[in-house]
PDB file of C-alpha atoms in Angstrom:
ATOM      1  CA  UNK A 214       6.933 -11.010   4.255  1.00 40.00           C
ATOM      2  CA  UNK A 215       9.334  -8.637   2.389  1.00 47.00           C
ATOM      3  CA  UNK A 216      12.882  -8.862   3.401  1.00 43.00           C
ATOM      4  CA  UNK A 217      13.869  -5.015   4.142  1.00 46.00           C
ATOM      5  CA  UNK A 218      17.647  -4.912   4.210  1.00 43.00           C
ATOM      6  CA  UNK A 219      17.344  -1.227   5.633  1.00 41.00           C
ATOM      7  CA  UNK A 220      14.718  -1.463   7.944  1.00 44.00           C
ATOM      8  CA  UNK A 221      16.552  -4.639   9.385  1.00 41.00           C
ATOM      9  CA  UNK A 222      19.557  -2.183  10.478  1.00 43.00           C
ATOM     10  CA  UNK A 223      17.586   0.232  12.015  1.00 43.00           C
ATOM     11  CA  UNK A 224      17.494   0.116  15.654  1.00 44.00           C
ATOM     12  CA  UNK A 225      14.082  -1.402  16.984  1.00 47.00           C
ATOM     13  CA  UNK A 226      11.443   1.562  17.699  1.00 58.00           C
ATOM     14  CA  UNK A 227      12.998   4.431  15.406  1.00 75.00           C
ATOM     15  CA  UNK A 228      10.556   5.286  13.382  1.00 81.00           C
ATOM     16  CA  UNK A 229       9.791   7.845  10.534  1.00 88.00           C
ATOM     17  CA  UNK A 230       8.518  11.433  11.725  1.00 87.00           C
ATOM     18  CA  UNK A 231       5.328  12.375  11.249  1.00 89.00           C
ATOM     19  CA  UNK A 232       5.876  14.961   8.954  1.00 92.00           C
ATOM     20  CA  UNK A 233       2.312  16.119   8.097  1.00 89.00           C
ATOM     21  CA  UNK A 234       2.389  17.268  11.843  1.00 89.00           C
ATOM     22  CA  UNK A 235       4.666  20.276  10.449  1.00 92.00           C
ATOM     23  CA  UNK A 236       3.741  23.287   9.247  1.00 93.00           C
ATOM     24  CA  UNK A 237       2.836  23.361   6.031  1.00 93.00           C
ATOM     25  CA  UNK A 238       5.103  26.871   5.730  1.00 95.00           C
ATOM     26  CA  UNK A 239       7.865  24.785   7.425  1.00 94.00           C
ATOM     27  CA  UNK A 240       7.284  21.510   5.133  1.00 94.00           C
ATOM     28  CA  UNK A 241       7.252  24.014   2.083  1.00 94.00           C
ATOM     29  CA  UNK A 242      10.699  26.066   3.327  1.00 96.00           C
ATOM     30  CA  UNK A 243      12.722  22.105   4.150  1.00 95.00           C
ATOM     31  CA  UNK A 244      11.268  21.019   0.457  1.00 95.00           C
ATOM     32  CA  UNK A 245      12.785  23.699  -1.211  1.00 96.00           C
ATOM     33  CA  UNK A 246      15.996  23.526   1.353  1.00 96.00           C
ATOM     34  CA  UNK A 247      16.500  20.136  -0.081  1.00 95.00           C
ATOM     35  CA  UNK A 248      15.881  18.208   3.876  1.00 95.00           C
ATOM     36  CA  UNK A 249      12.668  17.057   2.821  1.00 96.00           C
ATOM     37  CA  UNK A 250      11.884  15.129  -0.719  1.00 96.00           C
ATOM     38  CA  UNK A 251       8.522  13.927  -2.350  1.00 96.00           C
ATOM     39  CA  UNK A 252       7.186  10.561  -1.277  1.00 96.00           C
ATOM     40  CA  UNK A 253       4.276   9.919  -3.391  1.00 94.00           C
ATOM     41  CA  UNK A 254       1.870  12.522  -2.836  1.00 95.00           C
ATOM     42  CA  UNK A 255       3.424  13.059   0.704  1.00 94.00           C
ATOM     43  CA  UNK A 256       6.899  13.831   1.830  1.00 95.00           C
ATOM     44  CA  UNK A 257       9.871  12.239   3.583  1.00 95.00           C
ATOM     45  CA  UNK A 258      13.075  13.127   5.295  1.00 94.00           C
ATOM     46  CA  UNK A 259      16.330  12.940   2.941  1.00 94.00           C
ATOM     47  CA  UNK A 260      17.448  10.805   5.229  1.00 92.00           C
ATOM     48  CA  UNK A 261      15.294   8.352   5.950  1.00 92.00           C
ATOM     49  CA  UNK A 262      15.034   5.837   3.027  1.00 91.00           C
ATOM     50  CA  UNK A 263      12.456   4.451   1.133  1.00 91.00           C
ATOM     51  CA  UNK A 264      11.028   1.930   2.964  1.00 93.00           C
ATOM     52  CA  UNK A 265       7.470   0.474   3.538  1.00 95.00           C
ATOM     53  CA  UNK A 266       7.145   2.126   6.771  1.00 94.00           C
ATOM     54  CA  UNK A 267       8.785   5.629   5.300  1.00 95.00           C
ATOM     55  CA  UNK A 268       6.109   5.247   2.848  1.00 96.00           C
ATOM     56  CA  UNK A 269       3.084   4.685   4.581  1.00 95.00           C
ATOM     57  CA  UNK A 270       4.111   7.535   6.996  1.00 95.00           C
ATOM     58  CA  UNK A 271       4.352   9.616   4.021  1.00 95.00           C
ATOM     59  CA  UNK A 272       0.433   8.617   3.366  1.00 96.00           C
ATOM     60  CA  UNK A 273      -0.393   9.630   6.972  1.00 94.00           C
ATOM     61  CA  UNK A 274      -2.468  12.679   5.950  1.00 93.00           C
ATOM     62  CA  UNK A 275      -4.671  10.399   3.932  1.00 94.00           C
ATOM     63  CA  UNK A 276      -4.739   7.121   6.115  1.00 93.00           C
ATOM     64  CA  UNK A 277      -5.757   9.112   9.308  1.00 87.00           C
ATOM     65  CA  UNK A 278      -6.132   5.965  12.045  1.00 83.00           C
ATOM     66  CA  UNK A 279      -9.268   4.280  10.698  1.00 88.00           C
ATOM     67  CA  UNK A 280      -7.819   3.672   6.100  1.00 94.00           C
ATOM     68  CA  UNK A 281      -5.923   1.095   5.348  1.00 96.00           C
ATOM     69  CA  UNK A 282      -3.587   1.357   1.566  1.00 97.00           C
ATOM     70  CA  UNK A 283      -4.871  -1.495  -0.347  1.00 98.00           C
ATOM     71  CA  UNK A 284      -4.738  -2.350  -4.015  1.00 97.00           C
ATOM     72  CA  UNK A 285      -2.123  -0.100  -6.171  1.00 97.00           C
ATOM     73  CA  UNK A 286      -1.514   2.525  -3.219  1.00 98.00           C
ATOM     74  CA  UNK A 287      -0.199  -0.928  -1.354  1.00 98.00           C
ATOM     75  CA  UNK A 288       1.533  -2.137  -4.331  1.00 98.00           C
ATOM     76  CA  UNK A 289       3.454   1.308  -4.036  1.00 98.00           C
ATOM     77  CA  UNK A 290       4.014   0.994  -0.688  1.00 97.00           C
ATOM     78  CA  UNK A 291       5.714  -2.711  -1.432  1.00 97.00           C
ATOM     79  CA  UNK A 292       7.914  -0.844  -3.802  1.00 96.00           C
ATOM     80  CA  UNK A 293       6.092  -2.556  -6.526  1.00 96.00           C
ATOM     81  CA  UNK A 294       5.007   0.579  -8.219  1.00 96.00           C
ATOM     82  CA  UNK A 295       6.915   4.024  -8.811  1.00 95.00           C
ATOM     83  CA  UNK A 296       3.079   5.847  -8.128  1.00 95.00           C
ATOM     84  CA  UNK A 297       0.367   5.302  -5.073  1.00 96.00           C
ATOM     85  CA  UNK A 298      -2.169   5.428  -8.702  1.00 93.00           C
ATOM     86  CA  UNK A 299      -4.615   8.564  -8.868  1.00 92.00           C
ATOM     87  CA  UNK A 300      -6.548   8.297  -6.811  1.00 94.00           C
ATOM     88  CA  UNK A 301      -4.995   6.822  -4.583  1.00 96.00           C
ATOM     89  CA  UNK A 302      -6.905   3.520  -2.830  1.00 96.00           C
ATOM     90  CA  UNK A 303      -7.834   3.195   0.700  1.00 96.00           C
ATOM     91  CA  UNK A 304     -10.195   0.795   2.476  1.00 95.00           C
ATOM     92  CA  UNK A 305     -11.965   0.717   5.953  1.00 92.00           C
ATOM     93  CA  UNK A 306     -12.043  -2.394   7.956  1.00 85.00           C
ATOM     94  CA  UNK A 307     -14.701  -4.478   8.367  1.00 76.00           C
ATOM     95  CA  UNK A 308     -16.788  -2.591   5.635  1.00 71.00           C
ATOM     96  CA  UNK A 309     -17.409  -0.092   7.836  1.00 73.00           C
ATOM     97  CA  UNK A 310     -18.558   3.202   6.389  1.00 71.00           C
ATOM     98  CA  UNK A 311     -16.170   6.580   7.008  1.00 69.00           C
ATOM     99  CA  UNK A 312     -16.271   9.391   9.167  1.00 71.00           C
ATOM    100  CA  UNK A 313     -16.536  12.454   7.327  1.00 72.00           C
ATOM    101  CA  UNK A 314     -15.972  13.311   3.580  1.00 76.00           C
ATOM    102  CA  UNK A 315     -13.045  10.998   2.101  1.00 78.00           C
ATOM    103  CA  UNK A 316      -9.720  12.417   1.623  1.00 83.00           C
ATOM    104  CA  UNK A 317      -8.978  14.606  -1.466  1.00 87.00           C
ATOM    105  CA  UNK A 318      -7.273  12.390  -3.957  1.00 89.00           C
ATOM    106  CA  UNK A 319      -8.525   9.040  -2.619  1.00 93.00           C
ATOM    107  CA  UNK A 320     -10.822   6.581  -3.209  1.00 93.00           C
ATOM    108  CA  UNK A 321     -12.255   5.301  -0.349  1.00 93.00           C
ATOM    109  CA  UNK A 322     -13.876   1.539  -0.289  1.00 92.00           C
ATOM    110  CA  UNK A 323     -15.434  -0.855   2.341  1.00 91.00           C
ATOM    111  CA  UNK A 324     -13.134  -4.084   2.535  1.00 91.00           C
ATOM    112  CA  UNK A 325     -13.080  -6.451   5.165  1.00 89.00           C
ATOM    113  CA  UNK A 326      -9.737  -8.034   5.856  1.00 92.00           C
ATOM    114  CA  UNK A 327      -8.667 -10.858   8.301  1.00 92.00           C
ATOM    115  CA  UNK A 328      -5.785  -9.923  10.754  1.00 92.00           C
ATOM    116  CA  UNK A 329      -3.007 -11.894   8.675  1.00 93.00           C
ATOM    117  CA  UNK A 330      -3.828 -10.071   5.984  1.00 95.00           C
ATOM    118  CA  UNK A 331      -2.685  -6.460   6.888  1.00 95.00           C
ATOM    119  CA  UNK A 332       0.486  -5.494   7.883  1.00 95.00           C
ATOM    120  CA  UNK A 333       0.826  -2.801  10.758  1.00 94.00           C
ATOM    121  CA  UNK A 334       3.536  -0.171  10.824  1.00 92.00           C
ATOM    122  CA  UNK A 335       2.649   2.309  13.979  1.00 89.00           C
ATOM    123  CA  UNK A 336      -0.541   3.510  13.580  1.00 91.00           C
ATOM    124  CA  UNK A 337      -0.307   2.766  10.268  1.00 94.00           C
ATOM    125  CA  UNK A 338      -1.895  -0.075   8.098  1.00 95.00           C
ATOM    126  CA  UNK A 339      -0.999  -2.072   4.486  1.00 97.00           C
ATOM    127  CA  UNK A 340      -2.611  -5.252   2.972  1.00 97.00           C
ATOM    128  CA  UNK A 341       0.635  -7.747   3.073  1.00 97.00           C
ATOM    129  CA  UNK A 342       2.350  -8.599  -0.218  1.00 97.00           C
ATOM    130  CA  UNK A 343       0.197 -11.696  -0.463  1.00 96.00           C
ATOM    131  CA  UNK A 344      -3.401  -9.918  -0.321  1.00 96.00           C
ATOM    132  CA  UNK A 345      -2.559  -6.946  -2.700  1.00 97.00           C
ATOM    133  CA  UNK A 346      -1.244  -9.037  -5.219  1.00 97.00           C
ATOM    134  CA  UNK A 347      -4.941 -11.374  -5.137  1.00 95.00           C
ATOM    135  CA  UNK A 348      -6.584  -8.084  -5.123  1.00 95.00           C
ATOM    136  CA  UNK A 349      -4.536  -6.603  -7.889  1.00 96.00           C
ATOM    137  CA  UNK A 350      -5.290  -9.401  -9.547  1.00 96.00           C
ATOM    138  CA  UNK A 351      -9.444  -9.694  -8.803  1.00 94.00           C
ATOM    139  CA  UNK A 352      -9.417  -6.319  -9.975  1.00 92.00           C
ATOM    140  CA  UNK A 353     -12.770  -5.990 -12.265  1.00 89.00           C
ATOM    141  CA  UNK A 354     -11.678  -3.449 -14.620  1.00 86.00           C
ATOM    142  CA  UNK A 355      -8.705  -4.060 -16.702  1.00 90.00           C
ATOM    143  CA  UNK A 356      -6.043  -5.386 -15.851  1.00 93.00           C
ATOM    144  CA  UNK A 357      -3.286  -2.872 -16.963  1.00 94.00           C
ATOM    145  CA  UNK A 358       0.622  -3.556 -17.861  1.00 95.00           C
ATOM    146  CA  UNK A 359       1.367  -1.576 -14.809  1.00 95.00           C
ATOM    147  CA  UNK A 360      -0.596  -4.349 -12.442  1.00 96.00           C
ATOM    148  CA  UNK A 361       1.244  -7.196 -14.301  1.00 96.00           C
ATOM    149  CA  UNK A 362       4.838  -5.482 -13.465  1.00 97.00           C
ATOM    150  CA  UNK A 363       3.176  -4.964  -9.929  1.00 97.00           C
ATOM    151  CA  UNK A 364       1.923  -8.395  -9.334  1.00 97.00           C
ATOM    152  CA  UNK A 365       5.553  -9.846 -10.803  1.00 96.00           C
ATOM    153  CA  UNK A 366       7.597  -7.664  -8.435  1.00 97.00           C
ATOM    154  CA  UNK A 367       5.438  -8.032  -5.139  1.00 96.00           C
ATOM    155  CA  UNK A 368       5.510 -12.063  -6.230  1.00 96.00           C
ATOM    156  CA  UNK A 369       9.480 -11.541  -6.898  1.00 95.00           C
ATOM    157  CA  UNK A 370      10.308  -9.249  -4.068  1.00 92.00           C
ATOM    158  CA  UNK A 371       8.376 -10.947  -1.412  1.00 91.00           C
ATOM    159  CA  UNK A 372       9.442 -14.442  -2.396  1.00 92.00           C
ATOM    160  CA  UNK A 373       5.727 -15.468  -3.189  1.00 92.00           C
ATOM    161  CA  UNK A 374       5.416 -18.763  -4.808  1.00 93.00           C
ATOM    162  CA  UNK A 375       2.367 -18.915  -6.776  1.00 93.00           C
ATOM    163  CA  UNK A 376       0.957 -22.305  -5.621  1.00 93.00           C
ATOM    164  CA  UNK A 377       0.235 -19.791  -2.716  1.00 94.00           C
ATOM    165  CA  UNK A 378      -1.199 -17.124  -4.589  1.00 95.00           C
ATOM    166  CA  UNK A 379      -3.747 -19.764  -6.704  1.00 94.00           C
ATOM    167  CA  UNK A 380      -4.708 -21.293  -3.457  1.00 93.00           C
ATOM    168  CA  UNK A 381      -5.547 -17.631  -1.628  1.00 92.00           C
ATOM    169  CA  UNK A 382      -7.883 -17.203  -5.038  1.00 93.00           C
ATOM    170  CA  UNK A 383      -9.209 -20.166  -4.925  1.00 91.00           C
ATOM    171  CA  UNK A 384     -10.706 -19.986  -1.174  1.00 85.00           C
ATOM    172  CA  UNK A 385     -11.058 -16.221  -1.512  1.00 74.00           C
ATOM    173  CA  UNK A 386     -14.329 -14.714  -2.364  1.00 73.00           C
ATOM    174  CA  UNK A 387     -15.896 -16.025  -5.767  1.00 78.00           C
ATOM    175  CA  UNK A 388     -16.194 -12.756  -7.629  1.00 74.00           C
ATOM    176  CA  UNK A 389     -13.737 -12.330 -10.570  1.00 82.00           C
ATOM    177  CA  UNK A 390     -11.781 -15.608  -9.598  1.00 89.00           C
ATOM    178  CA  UNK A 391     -11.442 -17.534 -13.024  1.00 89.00           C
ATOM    179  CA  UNK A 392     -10.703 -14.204 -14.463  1.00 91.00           C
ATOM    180  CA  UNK A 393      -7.762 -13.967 -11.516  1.00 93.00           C
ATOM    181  CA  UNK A 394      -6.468 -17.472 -12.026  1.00 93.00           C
ATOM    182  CA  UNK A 395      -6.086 -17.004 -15.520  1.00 92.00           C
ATOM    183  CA  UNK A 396      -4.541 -13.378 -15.230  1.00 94.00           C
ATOM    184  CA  UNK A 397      -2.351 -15.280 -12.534  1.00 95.00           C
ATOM    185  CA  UNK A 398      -1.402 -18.045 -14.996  1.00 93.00           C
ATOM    186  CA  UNK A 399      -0.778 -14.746 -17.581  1.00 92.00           C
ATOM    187  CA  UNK A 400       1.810 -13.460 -15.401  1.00 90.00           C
TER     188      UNK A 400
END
């Protein structure tokens, strides 16, 4: 798991504001006040740093209860990336379908993901460091310069060794996975 130097002197149970929960007149007055900054394509107290859980809290108008951030969105979440990508990538769990018309500005898809796999902040869930960098890297389209820096830092930054990564690819699901181990062995 990522070491968070900040989040580890927090007191236990403070967490982020919900923010989106504002008026948007309010959040527009504190953004131009200079109390409230952009975080991604939500916002965050100037306060609060930028951590995981400050930035999936900034997501909470897209994740609702039922998305999860996987893929690039996660990577940004990590602090892997300096953007959530456009659109931004959300799954349900369990390939379940969605309620309602996806969120503006996301792509929605219909992952299944086992319980170690996804990282919990509040209401809020994130694939772990491990699973977003095999999925970055299972990605079917190309894979970009900005995945490679994203796949090094989440490998870097959570301490991943990549005996670990090979052997999630190798026992994951088939699609794509010579293509991963050799974008793997690329890295």
């Amino acid at each position: 798991m990522l070491h968070d130097p900040v989040a580890s002197k927090m007191p236990l149970g403070l967490v982020p504001p919900r923010l989106d929960e504002w008026p948007a007149a309010i959040r527009s007055a504190e953004l131009q006040r200079g109390t409230l900054v952009r975080c991604g394509p939500g916002v965050r107290l100037v306060s609060w740093p930028e951590t995981p859980r400050v930035r999936l809290t900034a997501l909470a108008p897209w994740l609702g209860t039922e998305l999860i951030a996987v893929l690039e969105t996660a990577a940004w979440v990590w602090g892997a990336s300096s953007t959530p990508g456009r659109p931004m990538h959300l799954s349900t769990q369990h390939r379940r379908r969605t309620r309602g018309e996806p969120p503006v500005g996301a792509l929605v898809h219909q992952f299944s993901y086992a319980p170690h796999a996804i990282v919990r902040y509040g209401p809020f869930e994130v694939t772990t460091p491990l699973r977003t960098v095999t999925d970055l890297l299972r990605l079917p389209e190309e894979f970009t310069h900005a995945h490679r820096v994203s796949c090094r830092l989440l490998l870097l930054s959570a301490e991943i060794e990549r005996s670990l990564v090979d052997g999630a690819l190798a026992v994951g699901p088939p699609p794509h996975r010579r293509r991963a181990r050799a974008r793997l062995s690329a890295l």
